[in-house]
Amino acid sequence: MPDHADQSSADPSSQGAYARAGVDIDAADKAVDLMKVWVEKARRPEMIGGLGGFAGLFDASALTSYKRPLLATSTDGVGTKVAVAQMMDKHDTIGFDLVGMVVDDLVVCGAEPLFMTDYIATGKVVPERIAAIVKGIAEACVEAGCALVGGETAEHPGLLAPDEYDVAGATTGVVEADALLGPGRVRPGDVVIAMAASGLHSNGYSLARHVFFTQAGWTVDRQVEEFGRTLGEELLEPTRIYTKAGLALARETQTHAMAHVTGGGLANNLARVMPPELRATLDRASWQPAPVFDVVRRLGDVSQPDLEATLNCGVGMVALTHPDSADAALGRLAELGIDAWVAGEVDVDPDQLGTVRLVGQHPGW
């Protein structure tokens, strides 16, 4: 596994000059020591080696059991949600946001995530903070069933402030070619199964931060009655990871396509897996978004179209499933702890635009 600290191979004779330039090699080494226990938890049997190598190794011989294995890859970051983590000085959940963003982009095509690498850039390496970030990443990898095979921590004094950091990651997965999900499988009559989001997830935080912090002047420690907790606690609610649920639907039901609801909102992301001749119609009355979405709407005087084009509005993942499999899919999701419901259906689009329509209104809005 790569060392997670790019300073580890520096010549000891140059460390004094490096430290004077703002890079603390000893802190980087301590961070690696602290994160080892968490990285070790995020292993799969195919993972070879451990911390300290230049590259992460993954035994691909398991792919020989596939007839035609397709490799899938995804990369992403967390975005400005990291600013909230820094304001709260709480860093052990942001890893769930990072992992959720990348692994659930794979599962929508039916791919199983195999391994992941991460990259942390910071103005100053604080070992405990870096270890907390990696702890969250490793725990999320366990939940998603993938291995954390590599990582890198880079100290960038002068580019980032001492307490600033950003995280990014990439993952690789595999799917059998004839099991690949996507628009080509979607048929008229398919039902749209919506899976509840845990909150804002990791998109739209520029809007949320503008509404809460700039427009309203709230602070992260403000108790918000609608949330039943502080604003900061609400905003740091980790992204839900749907990987195991998505794989269960792909393997056990007649699910034809899935969409991960991230930047752009529900309609825009679902449209990405719709064939041009079909249309999906979703009824807002079928679900009640968490209070945070309504608070953003009212507090910021944000129009519903703007809100729906930015935030997930309570739906983190959707599946397009044959109606004969709908009950089985809902039952399986319930077993996995995912609140889900039928939100709409697919029919022929008379205008041939491949549109996604949201109709009706959420209860209480």
Coordinates of C-alpha atoms in Angstrom, one line a residue:
M1 CA 0.0 0.0 0.0
P2 CA 1.4 3.5 -0.9
D3 CA 2.8 5.3 2.1
H4 CA 0.1 8.0 2.6
A5 CA 2.9 10.5 3.3
D6 CA 5.0 11.7 0.4
Q7 CA 7.8 12.9 2.7
S8 CA 8.6 9.5 4.0
S9 CA 11.6 8.9 1.7
A10 CA 13.3 12.3 2.2
D11 CA 17.0 12.3 3.0
P12 CA 17.4 12.8 6.8
S13 CA 20.1 15.4 6.1
S14 CA 17.6 17.6 4.3
Q15 CA 14.8 17.4 6.9
G16 CA 15.9 20.5 8.7
A17 CA 15.6 22.6 5.5
Y18 CA 12.3 20.9 4.6
A19 CA 10.9 21.6 8.1
R20 CA 12.0 25.3 7.7
A21 CA 10.0 25.3 4.5
G22 CA 6.9 24.3 6.4
V23 CA 6.9 20.5 5.8
D24 CA 6.9 18.4 9.0
I25 CA 8.2 14.9 8.1
D26 CA 8.0 13.6 11.7
A27 CA 4.3 14.6 11.8
A28 CA 3.7 12.7 8.5
D29 CA 5.3 9.6 9.9
K30 CA 3.2 9.8 13.1
A31 CA 0.1 10.2 11.0
V32 CA 0.9 7.0 9.1
D33 CA 1.4 5.2 12.4
L34 CA -1.9 6.4 13.7
M35 CA -3.9 5.4 10.6
K36 CA -2.5 1.9 10.3
V37 CA -5.1 0.3 12.5
W38 CA -7.9 1.8 10.4
V39 CA -6.4 0.9 7.1
E40 CA -5.9 -2.7 8.2
K41 CA -9.7 -3.0 8.8
A42 CA -10.4 -2.0 5.2
R43 CA -8.9 -5.1 3.6
R44 CA -10.2 -7.7 1.2
P45 CA -8.5 -11.1 0.7
E46 CA -7.2 -10.0 -2.7
M47 CA -5.2 -7.1 -1.2
I48 CA -1.5 -7.7 -1.1
G49 CA 1.0 -6.0 1.2
G50 CA 0.4 -3.1 3.5
L51 CA 1.5 0.4 4.3
G52 CA 4.9 1.5 3.0
G53 CA 4.9 0.5 -0.7
F54 CA 4.9 2.8 -3.7
A55 CA 1.8 1.2 -5.2
G56 CA -1.2 -0.7 -3.9
L57 CA -1.5 -4.3 -5.1
F58 CA -4.7 -6.2 -5.7
D59 CA -4.8 -9.8 -6.8
A60 CA -6.9 -9.8 -10.0
S61 CA -6.9 -13.6 -10.5
A62 CA -10.5 -13.6 -9.1
L63 CA -11.5 -11.9 -12.4
T64 CA -10.8 -15.2 -14.2
S65 CA -14.2 -16.5 -13.0
Y66 CA -15.9 -13.8 -15.1
K67 CA -16.7 -14.6 -18.8
R68 CA -16.2 -11.0 -19.9
P69 CA -15.2 -8.8 -16.9
L70 CA -15.7 -5.0 -17.4
L71 CA -13.7 -2.8 -15.2
A72 CA -15.4 0.4 -14.0
T73 CA -13.7 3.4 -12.4
S74 CA -14.8 6.5 -10.7
T75 CA -13.2 9.5 -9.0
D76 CA -14.5 12.4 -7.0
G77 CA -14.1 14.6 -3.9
V78 CA -16.2 15.8 -1.1
G79 CA -16.5 19.5 -2.1
T80 CA -17.1 22.3 0.3
K81 CA -18.6 20.0 3.0
V82 CA -15.0 19.8 4.2
A83 CA -15.3 23.4 5.2
V84 CA -18.1 22.4 7.7
A85 CA -15.9 19.6 9.1
Q86 CA -13.1 22.2 9.6
M87 CA -15.5 24.6 11.3
M88 CA -16.7 21.8 13.6
D89 CA -13.2 20.4 14.1
K90 CA -14.7 17.0 13.4
H91 CA -13.0 14.9 10.8
D92 CA -13.9 11.2 11.3
T93 CA -17.1 11.2 9.1
I94 CA -16.0 13.1 6.0
G95 CA -14.5 9.8 4.7
F96 CA -18.1 8.4 4.3
D97 CA -18.8 11.3 2.0
L98 CA -15.8 10.6 -0.1
V99 CA -16.3 6.9 -0.3
G100 CA -20.1 7.3 -1.0
M101 CA -19.4 9.6 -3.9
V102 CA -17.1 7.2 -5.7
V103 CA -18.4 3.7 -4.9
D104 CA -22.1 4.5 -5.6
D105 CA -21.2 5.8 -9.0
L106 CA -19.9 2.3 -9.8
V107 CA -22.8 0.4 -8.4
V108 CA -25.4 2.1 -10.7
C109 CA -24.0 0.0 -13.6
G110 CA -24.0 -3.1 -11.5
A111 CA -20.3 -3.0 -10.7
E112 CA -18.9 -4.3 -7.5
P113 CA -16.2 -1.9 -6.1
L114 CA -13.0 -3.8 -5.5
F115 CA -10.5 -1.2 -4.2
M116 CA -10.0 2.5 -3.6
T117 CA -7.2 5.0 -3.2
D118 CA -7.4 8.4 -1.5
Y119 CA -5.5 11.7 -1.6
I120 CA -5.4 14.2 1.3
A121 CA -3.9 17.6 0.7
T122 CA -3.4 19.8 3.8
G123 CA -1.6 23.0 4.8
K124 CA -0.1 21.3 7.9
V125 CA -0.1 17.7 8.8
V126 CA -1.7 17.2 12.2
P127 CA -1.4 13.5 12.7
E128 CA -4.6 13.0 14.7
R129 CA -6.6 14.9 12.1
I130 CA -5.2 12.9 9.2
A131 CA -5.8 9.7 11.1
A132 CA -9.4 10.7 11.8
I133 CA -10.0 11.4 8.1
V134 CA -8.5 8.0 7.1
K135 CA -10.5 6.3 9.9
G136 CA -13.7 7.5 8.2
I137 CA -12.5 6.4 4.8
A138 CA -11.6 3.0 6.0
E139 CA -14.8 2.4 7.9
A140 CA -16.8 3.5 4.8
C141 CA -14.8 1.1 2.6
V142 CA -15.8 -1.7 5.0
E143 CA -19.4 -0.7 4.7
A144 CA -19.1 -0.7 0.9
G145 CA -17.2 -3.9 0.8
C146 CA -14.1 -2.6 -1.0
A147 CA -10.4 -2.5 0.1
L148 CA -8.5 0.7 0.8
V149 CA -5.3 -0.3 -1.0
G150 CA -3.5 3.1 -1.2
G151 CA -3.4 6.7 -0.3
E152 CA -1.3 9.8 -0.2
T153 CA -1.0 12.7 2.3
A154 CA 0.6 15.8 0.9
E155 CA 1.6 18.8 3.0
H156 CA 1.2 22.1 1.1
P157 CA 2.3 25.0 3.3
G158 CA 1.6 28.4 1.6
L159 CA -1.0 26.9 -0.7
L160 CA -3.4 25.8 2.0
A161 CA -3.8 27.3 5.5
P162 CA -2.6 25.1 8.4
D163 CA -6.1 24.0 9.3
E164 CA -7.3 23.5 5.7
Y165 CA -7.4 20.3 3.8
D166 CA -9.2 18.7 0.8
V167 CA -9.8 15.0 0.1
A168 CA -10.3 13.1 -3.2
G169 CA -10.4 9.5 -4.1
A170 CA -10.7 6.9 -6.9
T171 CA -12.2 3.4 -7.0
T172 CA -12.2 0.5 -9.4
G173 CA -14.8 -2.2 -9.7
V174 CA -15.9 -5.0 -12.0
V175 CA -19.2 -6.2 -13.6
E176 CA -19.9 -9.1 -15.9
A177 CA -20.6 -7.6 -19.4
D178 CA -24.0 -9.3 -19.8
A179 CA -25.0 -8.0 -16.4
L180 CA -24.2 -4.4 -17.1
L181 CA -27.1 -2.1 -16.1
G182 CA -28.1 1.0 -18.1
P183 CA -30.5 2.8 -20.4
G184 CA -30.6 -0.1 -22.9
R185 CA -32.4 -2.3 -20.4
V186 CA -35.1 0.2 -19.3
R187 CA -38.6 -0.7 -20.5
P188 CA -42.0 1.0 -20.3
G189 CA -43.8 -0.1 -17.2
D190 CA -40.6 -0.1 -15.0
V191 CA -41.3 1.4 -11.6
V192 CA -39.0 4.0 -10.1
I193 CA -37.9 2.9 -6.7
A194 CA -36.6 5.8 -4.6
M195 CA -34.1 5.2 -1.8
A196 CA -34.0 7.7 1.1
A197 CA -31.0 10.0 1.5
S198 CA -29.5 10.4 5.0
G199 CA -29.5 14.2 4.5
L200 CA -27.8 16.6 2.1
H201 CA -25.1 14.0 1.3
S202 CA -22.1 15.8 -0.3
N203 CA -23.6 18.1 -2.9
G204 CA -25.0 21.5 -2.9
Y205 CA -23.0 22.7 0.1
S206 CA -22.1 26.0 -1.6
L207 CA -25.8 26.8 -1.6
A208 CA -26.4 25.4 1.9
R209 CA -23.5 27.3 3.4
H210 CA -24.6 30.5 1.6
V211 CA -28.1 30.2 3.0
F212 CA -27.1 29.2 6.6
F213 CA -23.9 31.1 7.2
T214 CA -24.0 34.1 4.8
Q215 CA -27.7 35.0 4.5
A216 CA -29.0 33.9 7.9
G217 CA -25.8 34.4 9.9
W218 CA -26.2 31.1 11.7
T219 CA -23.3 29.3 13.4
V220 CA -22.6 25.6 13.5
D221 CA -23.4 25.4 17.2
R222 CA -26.9 26.8 16.7
Q223 CA -29.6 24.5 18.0
V224 CA -32.2 24.1 15.2
E225 CA -35.6 22.9 16.4
E226 CA -36.5 21.3 13.0
F227 CA -33.3 19.2 13.1
G228 CA -33.4 18.3 16.7
R229 CA -29.7 19.0 16.9
T230 CA -27.2 21.7 16.0
L231 CA -26.8 23.0 12.5
G232 CA -23.2 21.6 12.3
E233 CA -24.4 18.2 13.3
E234 CA -27.0 18.2 10.6
L235 CA -24.7 19.4 7.9
L236 CA -22.1 16.8 8.8
E237 CA -24.5 13.9 8.6
P238 CA -22.5 11.3 6.6
T239 CA -23.5 10.4 3.1
R240 CA -25.4 7.1 2.9
I241 CA -23.6 4.3 1.1
Y242 CA -25.9 2.3 -1.1
T243 CA -23.3 -0.1 -2.6
K244 CA -24.5 -3.3 -0.9
A245 CA -28.1 -2.4 -1.5
G246 CA -27.5 -1.6 -5.2
L247 CA -25.6 -4.8 -5.7
A248 CA -28.4 -6.8 -4.1
L249 CA -31.0 -5.2 -6.5
A250 CA -28.7 -5.8 -9.5
R251 CA -28.1 -9.5 -8.6
E252 CA -31.4 -10.6 -7.1
T253 CA -34.1 -8.6 -8.9
Q254 CA -35.1 -7.5 -12.3
T255 CA -33.5 -4.0 -11.9
H256 CA -32.6 -2.5 -15.2
A257 CA -30.8 0.7 -14.3
M258 CA -29.9 2.9 -11.3
A259 CA -29.0 6.5 -10.8
H260 CA -26.9 8.0 -8.0
V261 CA -28.4 11.3 -7.0
T262 CA -25.5 13.8 -6.7
G263 CA -24.8 17.2 -8.1
G264 CA -27.7 18.3 -10.4
G265 CA -30.4 16.7 -8.3
L266 CA -32.9 13.9 -8.8
A267 CA -34.3 14.6 -12.3
N268 CA -31.0 15.4 -13.9
N269 CA -29.3 12.3 -12.6
L270 CA -32.1 10.0 -13.4
A271 CA -32.2 11.4 -16.9
R272 CA -28.7 10.1 -17.4
V273 CA -30.0 6.5 -17.4
M274 CA -33.2 7.1 -19.4
P275 CA -33.4 6.0 -23.1
P276 CA -34.5 8.9 -25.3
E277 CA -37.9 7.3 -26.2
L278 CA -39.0 6.8 -22.6
R279 CA -40.1 9.1 -19.8
A280 CA -40.0 8.7 -16.0
T281 CA -42.7 10.4 -14.0
L282 CA -42.2 10.8 -10.2
D283 CA -44.8 11.9 -7.7
R284 CA -43.4 14.3 -5.0
A285 CA -46.4 13.4 -2.8
S286 CA -44.8 9.9 -2.4
W287 CA -42.2 11.2 0.0
Q288 CA -41.5 13.7 2.7
P289 CA -37.9 15.2 2.4
A290 CA -36.0 15.7 5.7
P291 CA -36.5 19.1 7.3
V292 CA -33.1 20.4 6.2
F293 CA -34.4 20.7 2.6
D294 CA -37.5 22.7 3.6
V295 CA -35.4 24.9 5.9
V296 CA -33.0 25.7 3.1
R297 CA -35.9 26.5 0.8
R298 CA -37.7 28.8 3.2
L299 CA -34.7 30.4 4.9
G300 CA -32.9 31.2 1.7
D301 CA -36.1 31.9 -0.3
V302 CA -34.9 29.3 -2.8
S303 CA -37.3 28.4 -5.6
Q304 CA -38.3 24.7 -5.8
P305 CA -36.8 24.3 -9.3
D306 CA -33.5 25.7 -8.0
L307 CA -33.6 23.5 -5.0
E308 CA -34.3 20.4 -7.0
A309 CA -31.5 21.2 -9.5
T310 CA -29.0 21.5 -6.6
L311 CA -29.9 19.1 -3.7
N312 CA -31.1 15.5 -3.6
C313 CA -34.3 16.6 -1.8
G314 CA -34.5 13.4 0.1
V315 CA -33.6 10.7 -2.5
G316 CA -30.0 9.5 -2.7
M317 CA -30.4 6.6 -5.2
V318 CA -33.1 5.4 -7.6
A319 CA -33.6 2.1 -9.3
L320 CA -35.7 1.3 -12.4
T321 CA -37.1 -2.1 -11.8
H322 CA -39.6 -4.4 -13.5
P323 CA -42.9 -4.2 -11.7
D324 CA -42.9 -7.9 -11.0
S325 CA -39.8 -7.4 -8.9
A326 CA -40.9 -4.2 -7.1
D327 CA -42.1 -6.0 -3.9
A328 CA -39.0 -8.1 -3.8
A329 CA -36.7 -5.1 -4.3
L330 CA -38.5 -3.1 -1.5
G331 CA -38.3 -6.0 0.8
R332 CA -34.6 -6.5 0.2
L333 CA -33.9 -2.9 0.7
A334 CA -35.8 -3.0 4.0
E335 CA -33.6 -5.9 5.1
L336 CA -30.6 -3.8 4.4
G337 CA -31.9 -0.9 6.4
I338 CA -32.7 1.3 3.4
D339 CA -36.0 3.2 3.5
A340 CA -37.4 2.9 0.0
W341 CA -40.7 3.4 -1.9
V342 CA -42.2 3.4 -5.4
A343 CA -42.0 7.0 -6.5
G344 CA -43.2 6.7 -10.1
E345 CA -43.0 4.8 -13.3
V346 CA -41.6 4.7 -16.8
D347 CA -43.7 5.1 -19.9
V348 CA -43.3 6.1 -23.6
D349 CA -42.3 9.7 -24.1
P350 CA -44.6 11.1 -26.9
D351 CA -42.1 13.9 -27.5
Q352 CA -39.0 11.6 -27.7
L353 CA -37.1 13.7 -25.2
G354 CA -36.2 11.2 -22.6
T355 CA -37.5 13.5 -19.9
V356 CA -37.9 13.0 -16.2
R357 CA -41.0 14.7 -14.7
L358 CA -41.6 15.6 -11.1
V359 CA -45.3 16.1 -10.4
G360 CA -47.4 16.8 -7.3
Q361 CA -46.0 18.3 -4.1
H362 CA -44.3 17.0 -1.0
P363 CA -46.6 16.8 2.1
G364 CA -46.5 20.1 4.0
W365 CA -44.7 22.0 1.3

